[in-house]
Each structure stands twice: as C-alpha cells, then as structure tokens.
Amino acid sequence: MLNLVFRGLATGSIYSLTAMGIVLVLSTTNVMNFAQGDMGMFLAFIAFALIMRNFPYPIAIISVVVIGLILGTLLERGLMSKVRKTSHLGMIIVTLALTMILEGLAGYFFGTTPLLFPPLLKGPPIQFAGVILDRQDLVSLAISGIVVLILFIILYRTKIGIASRSLAEDEYGARLLGIPIKSIYTFIWAASFGLAGLAGVMVAPKLSLEPSFMIVIQLKAFIAAVLGGMSSVVGAVVGGLILGVLENFIAYYIPQIKDSFSLILVVVVLLLLPEGLFGRRQARRA
Amino acid sequence: MKKITPIILLIIALFIPVFLRERPSLIYYINLSMIYAISAQGLNLLMGIAGQISLGHAAFMAIGGYTSAILVMSFHLPFIIALIGGILVACAFGVIIGFPALRLKGFYLAIATLALGNVVTDIIKRLKITGGDYGLRNIPPPSLFGFELQNNLSQFYLVLGCLLLVIFVTRNFIKSKSGMALQAMRDSETGARAVGINISNYKLLAFIVASAFAGLGGVLYAHSVTYLHPTNFGLGFSIDLLAITIIGGIGTLWGVVLGSFLWVLVRNLMGTGLEVLTGVLFGVILILVVLFLPRGLSEIFFRISNRFKSKEVQEK
C-alpha cells in the first residue's frame, strides 16, 4: 500500500518536472510546447555521452541543465519569438517539428537502439519501516523537491519571477509597467528547457534510452498539467504527483486499463472540469 | 488551358505504372503515398476547412483498416462490403471523438484527440479479434467483382480511383453549403453562429467526413500492405499525416497529394543510415512552411501560375 504510494510519487515527480516546464511556458508565452519531453530526451542523450566519457555524474547533470538553458535561450531568440504570433495550429506544428528534428538528430548521433542509462545511486533498494524504496526513486523525488523549491523561490521572491507571473496575468499591463518582456520570455524558455534536461536525466535510468522514450512522459505531463489546470505551476506539481499515485494504484488493482486510464481521465477532466483542480476560472479559453 | 491540364495529368497518372513496370517497389511506394494522401485529405478538411485540430487522425485509419481486415478474414465477406463497413465504423468513431470537439478548442482539443487516439490503439492492442500485440498478418489483397488485385500494378488503379474520388468529393464538399458553413465557422465561430449556422452539427459533420476519408485510407492500407499493427497507428503516424497536410498546403485541394508523395518517396528512397535524418529535414521544412508559406509548398505553384496569369493579362 505505502509502497504503491511511494512509487507513484516517484513517477509523479517526473511528470511534475515535465509538466512544470510545459505550464511555465504556456502560462507566460501562450505556446503549448509539444517538444518539452523530446528536449529532455535529447539532453539525456548528451548526459549519457558525457557519462560514457567518464565525466562524474553530478557534473553531467549540471552541464546538461546548463546546455538546456542555453538551448532554450537560443530557441526563444531564434524561433519562438516569431512563432508566437501565428495560430495555435502553427505553434503546435512548430513544436511538433522540433520533436521531429530532435528525434532525428538523436537517432543520427546516438543510434536508435535502446541504451542503458546508469542510475545515479547504485545498489539494492533500501527497506525502511516496511516500505521498499528504490534508490533512483529517492533521488528523483529529492531532486524534484529541491527544484520545485528553487523554482518557487524564483517565481515568488525574485524580481524576474514576479515579472514573469505578471506577464502570465496580463501581457499588456506588464508591458505598460515597463517589464522587459523579451528577456522574461527568454528566461522562461531557458528555465523550462533546464527542467526538461533534469526530467530526462531522472527518468532515463528507469526506462531505456532511445529517441522516442520521452513521448510517454510528455503525454503524461500534459495530463498532469491538465489535471492541475494548465495555468498554475503549483497545479502542475500536484497534478503530476496525483497522476503518478493514481496510475500506480490502477496498474496494481486493474492492470487491464492501466494505459488507457490516464488518457480517458484527461478527456473527462477537459470536458467536465476545464479549469482543472487548481486553475483560475476563466470565462473563455480559446 | 484550364480544362486541359487535369486531363493531361490524369493520362500521365494512368500511364505511370507502364513506365515503372520494371520497378514494382516504386509502384508500391506510389500506392502508399496515394493512400496517405487519401487519409491526409480528411485531416486537411478538418483543419484547413473546419479549423479543428486533431492529433489522433491515424486512429481512424487503424479503425477502418482493422474493421475491413476482420470482416474479410473472420467473417469472409467480400472486399466491397468490408470497405464500406470499414468506412462506416470509422465514421461512428468520428462521432465519438467529435463530441469533445464541441467543447474544446485549440491546444485542449489537440490534447483530447491525442489522448483518444492513443486509447483506440490501446484498445486494439488488448482485443483478441484484432490479433492484439501480434498484429494482423496476411490480410488478403482487395478483390473487385471476382478479380483479385494481387500485384501492386492492379492496386495502383484501385487506389488512384479512390484518390480521385476523394478529391472530387472534397472539391464539391468545400463548395457546398456545409463546406461554406465550416469555413465561416473556421474564420469566426461567433460570426457563424450569428448568421444561424448550427455549429455543433457542422463540427460533428467535419469529424465524420474526416474520419470517413481516414477509414477509406486505412482499408486500402490494410489490404495493400497486408499487415496491421496497433503501434503503427500511434502518435507518430498522426504527426506524419499532420505534417503531410501542412507541407503540401493546408486548405488546398491538391496539397495533400504533393505532401504525401514528398513524404513517402523522400523517406523511402533516402539511402539507409540517412533515414533518421529525414525527420530533421521535414522538421525544418515544417517550420519554414509555418513561418513563410501559409499554404504550404503548393503556394510555390500558385505563385508561378499567378505570374503566368499576370503576364497573359499584360500581353493583352
């Protein structure tokens, strides 16, 4: 029982990391990023290459996050600032095109055969008060916790965070107040790609590393984000955790529907509760 | 001039297999591109004319293909009936998937269709009659009026006929009252409602027609590829269809044909080892199209023909 909850939270924390990136970008820049998961995939491949060249694990993680930040900046400056003016369909297509490019590049440079990504902490699972804890699960929970904390401090206690939240609230108003929206957009994209890199590195040891391994996580992150209402980062975190736990219970008790469950859940939530569990109520959302 | 061009193109199309008799694999790829074009035409109607977004279009192909294959293999019905059955079942699912579209828009509709498409492939994977995770193998080739269309050459004419039919239907649909209503809805839902267009009915209609095309494509796919597997119809294929539609030219009549030929031929004729890079190539093309060519690569043709037209005017 507790085992299920714990493992659910560990999976959920990955969903939360990815969902946070998606929601962060969506609420501020109005772009739904379908490439969030694949960005994580690509960065996980880079981390893998670094580790294989005998770089220590923590340095690989940090450098991947830094690369994510740089790629995010470049992407916003080079592409997204132009795409933002097109329609929803245009944005979906551009981000899907990014997934094609990233998967193609990853397949070209690293091959399409699944690779085994080494976990951060090796060793047998820890037993604690009757609960069996996988080490990698502990790591991903701990790191997601720290990242969420840092992100919240940035969003709620620093100037740039408050500015980006104001941008999410009202772009015109923010611009009137002299907030440099271009740099905020860049910051947001960079942050979300950094998150993508972390999520990729966290999840890669649990699945096998191949160009399409993040698609499932991406889908689950969307579902988590929808559960959390698409507009609040808190919602994304909680949505991800709830989804992870729910999924683990379903997989344990009714394994026949474990794949379809979350998919049907998201449609139901979208139809009946469009603002999710934590979203702001909006009269109209186009 | 305007009336002769399509006839010339048709004659060329009819003789393509004669030129390519030596290379049946090429004919197979041409068949495949036409099948993709048929399915993508549905998506084109849905997105380009009705303004809806679907990321689960391949699921309709799966439904059509599986229905027809099962009708032929397990119930031993003739191909024609299986074909109609496949299309009808796909339409029925189009209604089911169309319902969320009545309340959702934009990104949210994309997520909902994505989820529902995955549900369909998941269900197919778990059913027994569909062969589950093993897929369906050795699906018999299509047969019409007692003739079995065994080789790629004879299937070419069947698929070509279906493609022309689909394009003809699309052309008339766009010009019909329903097509006009859908275009009005795409441009402004409030405006369309104000002039008395029943939005819900027309949205459902768009989904039904789109899934009928996809179902037809799926039936042809099943019987010419002779092998079906649920994972082939997942998100990846849906994105392929989306990309075909966009690259060819969204909202245009012939764009999907251009797009799918480019897609299938480039992907399959690239040397081995470079196949993975086609994703990169098409990704870059997609981004460029979204930024610079709102009507896809067919826009290039439009521009050329416009230049010719303006020259004619000048000469007069």
Coordinates of C-alpha atoms in Angstrom, one line a residue:
Chain A
M1 CA 0.0 0.0 0.0
L2 CA 2.6 2.5 1.1
N3 CA 4.9 1.1 -1.5
L4 CA 2.4 2.0 -4.2
V5 CA 2.0 5.5 -2.9
F6 CA 5.7 6.0 -2.7
R7 CA 6.4 4.6 -6.2
G8 CA 3.6 6.7 -7.5
L9 CA 5.1 9.8 -6.0
A10 CA 8.4 9.0 -7.6
T11 CA 6.9 8.6 -11.0
G12 CA 4.7 11.5 -10.4
S13 CA 7.7 13.7 -9.6
I14 CA 9.0 13.1 -13.1
Y15 CA 5.6 14.0 -14.6
S16 CA 5.6 17.1 -12.4
L17 CA 9.0 18.2 -13.6
T18 CA 8.0 18.0 -17.2
A19 CA 4.5 19.4 -16.6
M20 CA 6.0 22.4 -14.8
G21 CA 8.1 23.2 -17.9
I22 CA 5.0 23.0 -20.1
V23 CA 2.8 25.1 -17.8
L24 CA 5.5 27.7 -17.2
V25 CA 5.9 28.2 -21.0
L26 CA 2.1 28.1 -21.7
S27 CA 1.0 30.5 -19.0
T28 CA 3.6 33.1 -19.8
T29 CA 4.2 32.8 -23.5
N30 CA 1.0 31.2 -24.7
V31 CA 2.8 28.4 -26.5
M32 CA 1.9 24.8 -25.8
N33 CA 5.2 23.1 -26.1
F34 CA 4.9 19.6 -27.5
A35 CA 8.7 19.3 -27.6
Q36 CA 9.3 19.5 -23.9
G37 CA 9.7 15.8 -23.5
D38 CA 11.9 15.4 -26.5
M39 CA 14.1 18.2 -25.3
G40 CA 14.6 16.1 -22.2
M41 CA 15.3 13.1 -24.3
F42 CA 18.0 14.9 -26.3
L43 CA 19.6 16.3 -23.2
A44 CA 19.5 12.9 -21.5
F45 CA 21.5 11.6 -24.6
I46 CA 24.0 14.3 -24.1
A47 CA 24.3 13.4 -20.4
F48 CA 24.8 9.8 -21.4
A49 CA 27.6 10.7 -23.8
L50 CA 29.3 12.7 -21.0
I51 CA 29.0 9.9 -18.5
M52 CA 30.4 7.4 -21.0
R53 CA 33.4 9.7 -21.4
N54 CA 34.0 9.3 -17.6
F55 CA 32.7 12.6 -16.5
P56 CA 31.4 12.4 -13.0
Y57 CA 27.6 12.0 -12.7
P58 CA 26.8 15.3 -11.0
I59 CA 28.9 17.3 -13.5
A60 CA 27.0 15.6 -16.3
I61 CA 23.6 16.6 -14.7
I62 CA 24.7 20.2 -14.2
S63 CA 26.2 20.6 -17.6
V64 CA 23.0 19.2 -19.2
V65 CA 20.9 21.7 -17.3
V66 CA 23.2 24.5 -18.5
I67 CA 23.0 23.2 -22.1
G68 CA 19.2 23.2 -21.6
L69 CA 19.3 26.8 -20.5
I70 CA 21.4 27.8 -23.5
L71 CA 19.3 25.9 -26.0
G72 CA 16.1 27.4 -24.5
T73 CA 17.6 30.9 -24.9
L74 CA 18.6 30.3 -28.5
L75 CA 15.3 28.8 -29.4
E76 CA 13.3 31.7 -28.0
R77 CA 15.5 34.2 -29.6
G78 CA 15.7 32.5 -33.0
L79 CA 12.3 30.9 -33.4
M80 CA 9.7 31.1 -30.8
S81 CA 9.5 34.9 -30.7
K82 CA 8.4 34.7 -34.3
V83 CA 6.1 31.7 -33.9
R84 CA 4.2 33.3 -31.0
K85 CA 2.3 35.5 -33.5
T86 CA 0.9 32.6 -35.5
S87 CA -2.2 30.5 -34.7
H88 CA -2.5 27.7 -32.2
L89 CA -2.1 25.2 -35.0
G90 CA 1.1 26.9 -36.1
M91 CA 2.6 26.7 -32.7
I92 CA 1.6 23.0 -32.4
I93 CA 3.2 22.3 -35.7
V94 CA 6.4 24.1 -34.9
T95 CA 6.8 22.3 -31.6
L96 CA 6.0 19.0 -33.2
A97 CA 8.5 19.8 -36.0
L98 CA 11.0 20.4 -33.2
T99 CA 10.3 16.9 -31.8
M100 CA 11.0 15.5 -35.3
I101 CA 14.2 17.4 -35.6
L102 CA 15.4 16.4 -32.1
E103 CA 14.4 12.7 -32.5
G104 CA 16.1 12.7 -35.9
L105 CA 19.3 14.2 -34.6
A106 CA 19.3 11.9 -31.6
G107 CA 18.8 8.9 -33.8
Y108 CA 21.6 10.0 -36.2
F109 CA 24.2 10.7 -33.5
F110 CA 23.4 8.1 -30.9
G111 CA 21.6 5.4 -32.9
T112 CA 18.1 4.1 -32.4
T113 CA 19.0 1.0 -30.4
P114 CA 17.9 1.4 -26.7
L115 CA 20.8 2.2 -24.4
L116 CA 21.0 1.6 -20.7
F117 CA 21.4 4.8 -18.7
P118 CA 23.3 4.2 -15.4
P119 CA 21.3 5.2 -12.3
L120 CA 22.8 7.9 -10.0
L121 CA 22.9 5.7 -6.9
K122 CA 23.6 2.1 -7.5
G123 CA 22.8 -0.6 -5.0
P124 CA 20.0 -2.6 -3.6
P125 CA 16.7 -0.9 -2.6
I126 CA 16.5 0.4 0.9
Q127 CA 14.0 -1.0 3.3
F128 CA 12.5 1.5 5.7
A129 CA 9.6 0.8 8.0
G130 CA 8.2 -1.9 5.8
V131 CA 8.5 0.2 2.6
I132 CA 10.9 -0.8 -0.1
L133 CA 12.5 2.3 -1.5
D134 CA 14.3 2.2 -4.9
R135 CA 17.4 4.4 -4.7
Q136 CA 16.7 6.0 -8.1
D137 CA 13.2 6.8 -7.0
L138 CA 14.6 8.5 -3.9
V139 CA 16.9 10.5 -6.0
S140 CA 14.3 11.7 -8.4
L141 CA 11.9 12.6 -5.5
A142 CA 14.7 14.5 -3.7
I143 CA 15.9 16.4 -6.8
S144 CA 12.3 17.3 -7.9
G145 CA 11.6 18.5 -4.4
I146 CA 14.7 20.7 -4.5
V147 CA 13.9 22.0 -8.0
V148 CA 10.3 22.8 -7.1
L149 CA 11.6 24.7 -4.1
I150 CA 14.1 26.7 -6.1
L151 CA 11.6 27.5 -8.8
F152 CA 9.1 28.7 -6.2
I153 CA 11.7 31.0 -4.6
I154 CA 12.5 32.4 -8.0
L155 CA 8.9 32.8 -9.0
Y156 CA 7.6 34.4 -5.8
R157 CA 10.6 36.1 -4.3
T158 CA 12.7 37.5 -7.1
K159 CA 12.1 40.4 -9.4
I160 CA 12.3 38.3 -12.5
G161 CA 9.9 35.7 -11.1
I162 CA 7.3 38.3 -10.1
A163 CA 7.7 39.9 -13.5
S164 CA 7.0 36.7 -15.3
R165 CA 4.0 36.0 -13.2
S166 CA 2.7 39.4 -14.0
L167 CA 3.3 38.6 -17.7
A168 CA 1.2 35.5 -17.3
E169 CA -1.5 37.6 -15.8
D170 CA -1.7 40.3 -18.4
E171 CA 0.8 40.9 -21.1
Y172 CA -0.3 44.4 -22.0
G173 CA -0.3 45.5 -18.4
A174 CA 3.1 44.1 -17.8
R175 CA 4.4 45.9 -20.9
L176 CA 2.9 49.2 -19.7
L177 CA 4.7 48.8 -16.4
G178 CA 8.0 48.6 -18.3
I179 CA 8.7 45.0 -17.8
P180 CA 11.2 43.8 -20.3
I181 CA 9.1 41.0 -21.8
K182 CA 11.7 39.8 -24.2
S183 CA 14.1 38.9 -21.5
I184 CA 11.3 37.4 -19.4
Y185 CA 10.3 35.2 -22.3
T186 CA 13.9 34.1 -22.8
F187 CA 14.2 33.4 -19.1
I188 CA 11.0 31.2 -19.2
W189 CA 12.1 29.2 -22.2
A190 CA 15.6 28.7 -20.7
A191 CA 14.1 27.6 -17.4
S192 CA 11.7 25.2 -18.9
F193 CA 14.4 23.5 -21.0
G194 CA 16.6 23.3 -17.9
L195 CA 13.7 21.5 -16.3
A196 CA 13.4 19.3 -19.4
G197 CA 17.0 18.2 -19.1
L198 CA 16.6 17.4 -15.4
A199 CA 13.5 15.3 -16.1
G200 CA 15.2 13.5 -18.9
V201 CA 18.2 12.6 -16.8
M202 CA 15.9 11.5 -13.9
V203 CA 13.7 9.3 -16.0
A204 CA 16.3 7.8 -18.3
P205 CA 17.6 5.2 -15.8
K206 CA 14.1 3.8 -15.3
L207 CA 13.3 3.4 -19.0
S208 CA 15.8 2.6 -21.7
L209 CA 17.4 5.5 -23.6
E210 CA 16.1 5.8 -27.2
P211 CA 14.9 8.6 -29.3
S212 CA 11.3 8.2 -28.5
F213 CA 11.5 7.3 -24.9
M214 CA 10.1 10.6 -23.6
I215 CA 6.9 10.5 -25.6
V216 CA 5.0 8.7 -22.9
I217 CA 6.3 11.1 -20.2
Q218 CA 5.4 14.0 -22.4
L219 CA 1.8 12.7 -22.7
K220 CA 1.6 12.1 -19.0
A221 CA 2.9 15.5 -18.3
F222 CA 0.2 17.0 -20.5
I223 CA -2.3 15.1 -18.5
A224 CA -0.8 16.2 -15.2
A225 CA -0.8 19.8 -16.4
V226 CA -4.5 19.5 -17.4
L227 CA -5.3 18.0 -14.0
G228 CA -3.6 21.0 -12.4
G229 CA -5.4 23.4 -14.6
M230 CA -2.8 24.4 -17.1
S231 CA -2.2 27.9 -15.6
S232 CA -0.6 27.3 -12.3
V233 CA 2.8 25.8 -11.6
V234 CA 1.5 24.5 -8.2
G235 CA -1.2 22.7 -10.1
A236 CA 1.3 21.1 -12.4
V237 CA 3.3 19.8 -9.5
V238 CA 0.3 18.5 -7.6
G239 CA -1.3 17.1 -10.7
G240 CA 1.8 15.2 -11.6
L241 CA 2.0 13.6 -8.1
I242 CA -1.7 12.8 -8.1
L243 CA -1.4 11.2 -11.5
G244 CA 1.6 9.2 -10.6
V245 CA -0.1 7.7 -7.5
L246 CA -3.4 7.1 -9.2
E247 CA -1.6 5.3 -12.0
N248 CA 0.3 3.1 -9.7
F249 CA -2.9 2.1 -7.9
I250 CA -4.7 1.4 -11.2
A251 CA -1.8 -0.6 -12.5
Y252 CA -1.9 -2.7 -9.3
Y253 CA -5.6 -3.3 -9.0
I254 CA -6.9 -3.1 -12.6
P255 CA -3.9 -3.8 -14.8
Q256 CA -6.0 -4.2 -17.9
I257 CA -6.8 -0.5 -18.2
K258 CA -3.5 1.0 -16.9
D259 CA -2.6 2.5 -20.2
S260 CA -6.0 3.9 -21.2
F261 CA -6.9 5.1 -17.7
S262 CA -5.0 8.4 -17.7
L263 CA -5.9 9.1 -21.3
I264 CA -9.6 8.8 -20.6
L265 CA -9.1 10.7 -17.4
V266 CA -7.7 13.7 -19.2
V267 CA -10.6 13.8 -21.7
V268 CA -13.1 13.6 -18.8
V269 CA -11.3 16.4 -16.9
L270 CA -11.1 18.5 -20.0
L271 CA -14.8 18.2 -20.6
L272 CA -16.2 18.4 -17.1
L273 CA -13.6 20.4 -15.2
P274 CA -11.8 22.5 -17.8
E275 CA -10.0 24.6 -15.3
G276 CA -8.6 21.5 -13.6
L277 CA -8.1 21.3 -9.8
F278 CA -6.1 24.5 -9.4
G279 CA -6.6 26.7 -12.4
R280 CA -8.2 30.1 -12.3
R281 CA -11.7 30.2 -13.6
Q282 CA -11.8 31.9 -16.9
A283 CA -14.9 32.9 -18.8
R284 CA -13.5 31.8 -22.1
R285 CA -10.4 30.0 -23.1
A286 CA -9.5 29.8 -26.8
Chain B
M1 CA -5.9 25.7 -70.9
K2 CA -7.6 25.4 -67.5
K3 CA -9.6 22.3 -68.5
I4 CA -6.9 20.5 -70.4
T5 CA -4.3 20.4 -67.6
P6 CA -6.2 18.0 -65.3
I7 CA -6.9 15.7 -68.3
I8 CA -3.2 15.6 -69.3
L9 CA -2.2 14.9 -65.7
L10 CA -4.7 12.1 -65.5
I11 CA -3.4 10.5 -68.6
I12 CA 0.1 10.7 -67.3
A13 CA -1.0 9.2 -64.0
L14 CA -2.7 6.3 -65.8
F15 CA 0.5 5.5 -67.7
I16 CA 2.9 5.8 -64.7
P17 CA 2.8 2.1 -64.0
V18 CA 3.6 1.3 -67.6
F19 CA 6.8 3.2 -67.3
L20 CA 7.7 1.7 -64.0
R21 CA 6.9 -1.9 -64.8
E22 CA 10.5 -2.8 -64.1
R23 CA 10.4 -1.4 -60.6
P24 CA 7.3 -2.7 -58.7
S25 CA 8.7 -1.5 -55.4
L26 CA 8.4 2.1 -56.7
I27 CA 4.8 1.5 -57.6
Y28 CA 4.2 0.2 -54.1
Y29 CA 5.6 3.4 -52.7
I30 CA 3.4 5.4 -55.1
N31 CA 0.4 3.4 -53.9
L32 CA 1.4 4.1 -50.3
S33 CA 1.7 7.9 -51.0
M34 CA -1.8 7.9 -52.5
I35 CA -3.2 6.1 -49.5
Y36 CA -1.5 8.6 -47.2
A37 CA -3.0 11.4 -49.4
I38 CA -6.5 10.0 -49.0
S39 CA -6.2 9.9 -45.2
A40 CA -4.5 13.3 -45.0
Q41 CA -7.3 14.8 -47.1
G42 CA -9.6 14.1 -44.2
L43 CA -7.2 15.9 -41.9
N44 CA -7.0 18.7 -44.4
L45 CA -10.8 19.1 -44.4
L46 CA -10.8 19.0 -40.6
M47 CA -8.0 21.6 -40.1
G48 CA -7.9 23.6 -43.3
I49 CA -11.7 24.0 -43.8
A50 CA -13.2 23.5 -40.4
G51 CA -10.4 24.9 -38.3
Q52 CA -10.3 22.0 -35.9
I53 CA -7.1 20.3 -34.7
S54 CA -6.7 16.6 -34.4
L55 CA -3.6 14.7 -33.3
G56 CA -5.4 11.3 -33.4
H57 CA -6.1 11.0 -37.1
A58 CA -4.2 7.8 -37.6
A59 CA -6.5 6.1 -35.1
F60 CA -9.3 6.4 -37.7
M61 CA -7.1 4.7 -40.3
A62 CA -6.5 1.9 -37.8
I63 CA -10.2 1.5 -37.2
G64 CA -11.0 1.4 -40.9
G65 CA -8.2 -1.0 -41.7
Y66 CA -8.9 -3.3 -38.8
T67 CA -12.6 -3.4 -39.4
S68 CA -12.2 -4.3 -43.0
A69 CA -9.5 -6.8 -42.4
I70 CA -11.6 -8.6 -39.7
L71 CA -14.7 -8.5 -41.9
V72 CA -12.8 -10.2 -44.7
M73 CA -10.7 -12.6 -42.7
S74 CA -13.0 -13.7 -39.9
F75 CA -16.4 -13.2 -41.5
H76 CA -15.4 -13.9 -45.1
L77 CA -17.3 -11.0 -46.5
P78 CA -16.5 -9.6 -50.0
F79 CA -14.0 -6.8 -50.1
I80 CA -16.5 -4.2 -51.2
I81 CA -18.7 -4.8 -48.2
A82 CA -15.7 -4.8 -45.9
L83 CA -14.6 -1.5 -47.5
I84 CA -18.0 0.1 -46.8
G85 CA -18.0 -1.4 -43.3
G86 CA -14.6 0.0 -42.5
I87 CA -15.6 3.5 -43.6
L88 CA -18.9 3.3 -41.6
V89 CA -17.2 2.1 -38.4
A90 CA -14.6 4.9 -38.8
C91 CA -17.4 7.4 -39.1
A92 CA -19.1 6.1 -36.0
F93 CA -15.8 6.7 -34.1
G94 CA -15.6 10.1 -35.7
V95 CA -18.8 11.0 -33.9
I96 CA -17.4 9.8 -30.6
I97 CA -14.2 11.7 -31.0
G98 CA -16.0 14.6 -32.4
F99 CA -18.0 15.2 -29.3
P100 CA -15.1 16.6 -27.2
A101 CA -14.5 19.0 -30.0
L102 CA -17.9 20.6 -29.3
R103 CA -16.5 21.9 -26.1
L104 CA -12.8 22.2 -26.6
K105 CA -10.6 24.4 -28.8
G106 CA -7.1 24.8 -29.9
F107 CA -4.5 23.2 -27.6
Y108 CA -7.0 21.5 -25.5
L109 CA -8.7 19.8 -28.5
A110 CA -5.2 18.7 -29.6
I111 CA -4.6 17.1 -26.3
A112 CA -8.0 15.4 -26.2
T113 CA -7.7 14.0 -29.7
L114 CA -4.2 12.9 -28.9
A115 CA -5.4 11.0 -25.8
L116 CA -8.4 9.5 -27.6
G117 CA -6.3 8.3 -30.5
N118 CA -4.0 6.6 -28.1
V119 CA -6.9 5.0 -26.3
V120 CA -8.0 3.5 -29.6
T121 CA -4.7 1.9 -30.3
D122 CA -4.5 0.7 -26.8
I123 CA -7.9 -1.0 -27.1
I124 CA -6.9 -2.6 -30.3
K125 CA -3.8 -3.9 -28.6
R126 CA -5.9 -5.6 -25.9
L127 CA -8.6 -7.1 -28.1
K128 CA -8.4 -10.7 -29.2
I129 CA -10.0 -10.4 -32.6
T130 CA -7.5 -7.8 -33.7
G131 CA -4.6 -10.0 -33.0
G132 CA -3.6 -7.9 -30.0
D133 CA 0.1 -7.2 -29.8
Y134 CA 0.9 -9.6 -32.7
G135 CA -1.0 -7.5 -35.2
L136 CA -2.9 -8.9 -38.1
R137 CA -0.8 -10.7 -40.8
N138 CA -1.6 -12.0 -44.3
I139 CA -4.6 -9.8 -44.9
P140 CA -5.9 -10.8 -48.4
P141 CA -5.4 -8.3 -51.2
P142 CA -8.5 -6.4 -52.4
S143 CA -10.8 -8.1 -54.8
L144 CA -13.4 -6.4 -57.0
F145 CA -16.1 -8.2 -59.0
G146 CA -14.3 -11.5 -58.7
F147 CA -10.9 -10.2 -59.7
E148 CA -8.2 -10.4 -57.1
L149 CA -6.0 -7.4 -57.3
Q150 CA -2.9 -9.2 -56.3
N151 CA 0.0 -7.1 -57.6
N152 CA 0.9 -3.5 -56.9
L153 CA 0.1 -2.6 -60.5
S154 CA -3.6 -3.5 -60.3
Q155 CA -3.9 -2.0 -56.8
F156 CA -2.4 1.2 -58.3
Y157 CA -5.6 1.8 -60.3
L158 CA -7.9 1.0 -57.4
V159 CA -6.0 3.4 -55.1
L160 CA -5.8 6.1 -57.9
G161 CA -9.6 5.7 -58.4
C162 CA -10.2 6.2 -54.7
L163 CA -7.9 9.2 -54.5
L164 CA -9.6 10.9 -57.4
L165 CA -13.0 10.1 -55.9
V166 CA -11.9 11.6 -52.5
I167 CA -10.5 14.7 -54.2
F168 CA -13.7 15.1 -56.2
V169 CA -15.8 14.7 -53.1
T170 CA -13.6 17.2 -51.2
R171 CA -13.9 19.8 -54.0
N172 CA -17.7 19.6 -54.1
F173 CA -17.9 19.5 -50.3
I174 CA -15.8 22.7 -50.0
K175 CA -18.2 24.4 -52.4
S176 CA -21.4 23.0 -50.8
K177 CA -23.4 24.7 -48.2
S178 CA -21.8 22.6 -45.5
G179 CA -18.4 23.5 -46.7
M180 CA -19.2 27.2 -46.7
A181 CA -20.6 26.9 -43.2
L182 CA -17.5 25.2 -42.0
Q183 CA -15.3 27.9 -43.5
A184 CA -17.4 30.5 -41.8
M185 CA -17.0 28.7 -38.6
R186 CA -13.3 28.5 -39.0
D187 CA -12.9 32.2 -39.5
S188 CA -15.2 33.2 -36.7
E189 CA -17.4 31.0 -34.6
T190 CA -19.3 33.8 -33.1
G191 CA -20.0 35.3 -36.6
A192 CA -21.1 31.9 -37.9
R193 CA -23.4 31.4 -35.0
A194 CA -24.8 34.9 -35.6
V195 CA -25.9 34.1 -39.1
G196 CA -27.7 31.0 -37.9
I197 CA -25.2 28.2 -38.5
N198 CA -25.6 25.3 -36.2
I199 CA -22.0 25.0 -35.0
S200 CA -22.3 21.7 -33.2
N201 CA -23.9 19.9 -36.2
Y202 CA -21.3 21.1 -38.6
K203 CA -18.3 20.3 -36.3
L204 CA -19.6 16.8 -36.0
L205 CA -20.1 16.6 -39.7
A206 CA -16.5 17.7 -40.3
F207 CA -15.2 15.0 -37.9
I208 CA -17.4 12.4 -39.7
V209 CA -16.2 13.2 -43.2
A210 CA -12.6 13.4 -42.0
S211 CA -12.8 10.0 -40.4
A212 CA -14.6 8.6 -43.4
F213 CA -11.6 9.5 -45.5
A214 CA -9.2 8.2 -43.0
G215 CA -11.2 5.0 -42.8
L216 CA -11.0 4.6 -46.5
G217 CA -7.3 5.2 -46.4
G218 CA -7.0 2.6 -43.6
V219 CA -8.9 0.0 -45.6
L220 CA -6.7 0.4 -48.6
Y221 CA -3.6 0.4 -46.4
A222 CA -4.7 -2.8 -44.7
H223 CA -5.2 -4.7 -47.9
S224 CA -2.2 -3.4 -49.8
V225 CA 0.4 -3.6 -47.0
T226 CA -1.3 -6.8 -45.8
Y227 CA 0.0 -6.3 -42.2
L228 CA -1.5 -4.2 -39.4
H229 CA 0.0 -3.5 -36.0
P230 CA -1.5 -1.1 -33.4
T231 CA 1.7 0.8 -32.7
N232 CA 2.0 1.8 -36.3
F233 CA -1.1 4.0 -35.9
G234 CA 0.1 5.8 -32.8
L235 CA 1.0 9.5 -32.3
G236 CA 3.9 9.2 -34.8
F237 CA 1.7 8.4 -37.7
S238 CA -0.8 11.1 -36.7
I239 CA 2.0 13.6 -36.7
D240 CA 3.1 12.2 -40.1
L241 CA -0.4 12.9 -41.5
L242 CA -0.4 16.4 -40.0
A243 CA 3.0 17.1 -41.5
I244 CA 1.9 15.9 -44.9
T245 CA -1.1 18.2 -44.8
I246 CA 0.9 21.2 -43.7
I247 CA 3.8 20.7 -46.0
G248 CA 1.6 20.1 -49.0
G249 CA -0.6 23.1 -48.3
I250 CA -3.4 23.3 -45.7
G251 CA -6.8 24.2 -47.1
T252 CA -5.8 23.4 -50.7
L253 CA -7.3 20.6 -52.8
W254 CA -4.1 19.0 -54.2
G255 CA -1.7 19.9 -51.4
V256 CA -2.0 16.6 -49.6
V257 CA -1.1 14.7 -52.8
L258 CA 2.1 16.8 -53.1
G259 CA 2.9 16.5 -49.4
S260 CA 2.4 12.7 -49.2
F261 CA 4.4 12.0 -52.4
L262 CA 7.3 14.1 -51.0
W263 CA 6.9 12.4 -47.6
V264 CA 6.8 8.8 -48.7
L265 CA 9.3 9.0 -51.6
V266 CA 11.9 11.0 -49.8
R267 CA 11.7 8.9 -46.7
N268 CA 11.9 5.6 -48.5
L269 CA 14.3 6.4 -51.3
M270 CA 16.9 8.0 -49.0
G271 CA 19.8 5.7 -48.5
T272 CA 19.9 3.6 -45.4
G273 CA 21.5 5.4 -42.5
L274 CA 20.2 8.7 -43.7
E275 CA 16.6 7.7 -43.0
V276 CA 16.7 9.1 -39.5
L277 CA 17.7 12.4 -40.9
T278 CA 14.5 12.7 -42.9
G279 CA 12.8 13.7 -39.7
V280 CA 15.2 16.6 -39.4
L281 CA 14.7 17.6 -43.0
F282 CA 10.9 17.5 -42.7
G283 CA 11.0 19.3 -39.3
V284 CA 12.9 22.1 -40.9
I285 CA 10.6 22.3 -43.9
L286 CA 7.6 22.3 -41.5
I287 CA 9.0 25.3 -39.5
L288 CA 9.8 27.2 -42.7
V289 CA 6.3 26.5 -44.1
V290 CA 4.6 27.7 -40.9
L291 CA 6.7 30.9 -40.9
F292 CA 6.8 31.7 -44.6
L293 CA 4.4 29.7 -46.7
P294 CA 0.9 29.6 -45.1
R295 CA -0.4 27.4 -47.9
G296 CA 2.5 25.0 -47.9
L297 CA 4.6 24.0 -50.9
S298 CA 1.6 24.3 -53.2
E299 CA 1.9 28.0 -52.7
I300 CA 5.0 27.9 -54.9
F301 CA 2.8 26.6 -57.7
F302 CA 0.2 29.2 -57.0
R303 CA 2.8 31.9 -57.2
I304 CA 4.2 30.6 -60.5
S305 CA 0.7 30.3 -62.1
N306 CA -0.2 33.7 -60.8
R307 CA 2.9 35.1 -62.5
F308 CA 1.9 33.4 -65.8
K309 CA -1.6 34.8 -65.5
S310 CA -0.5 38.3 -64.9
K311 CA 1.8 38.0 -67.9
E312 CA -1.1 37.0 -70.1
V313 CA -3.0 40.0 -68.9
Q314 CA -0.1 42.3 -69.7
E315 CA 0.3 40.9 -73.2
K316 CA -3.4 41.5 -73.9

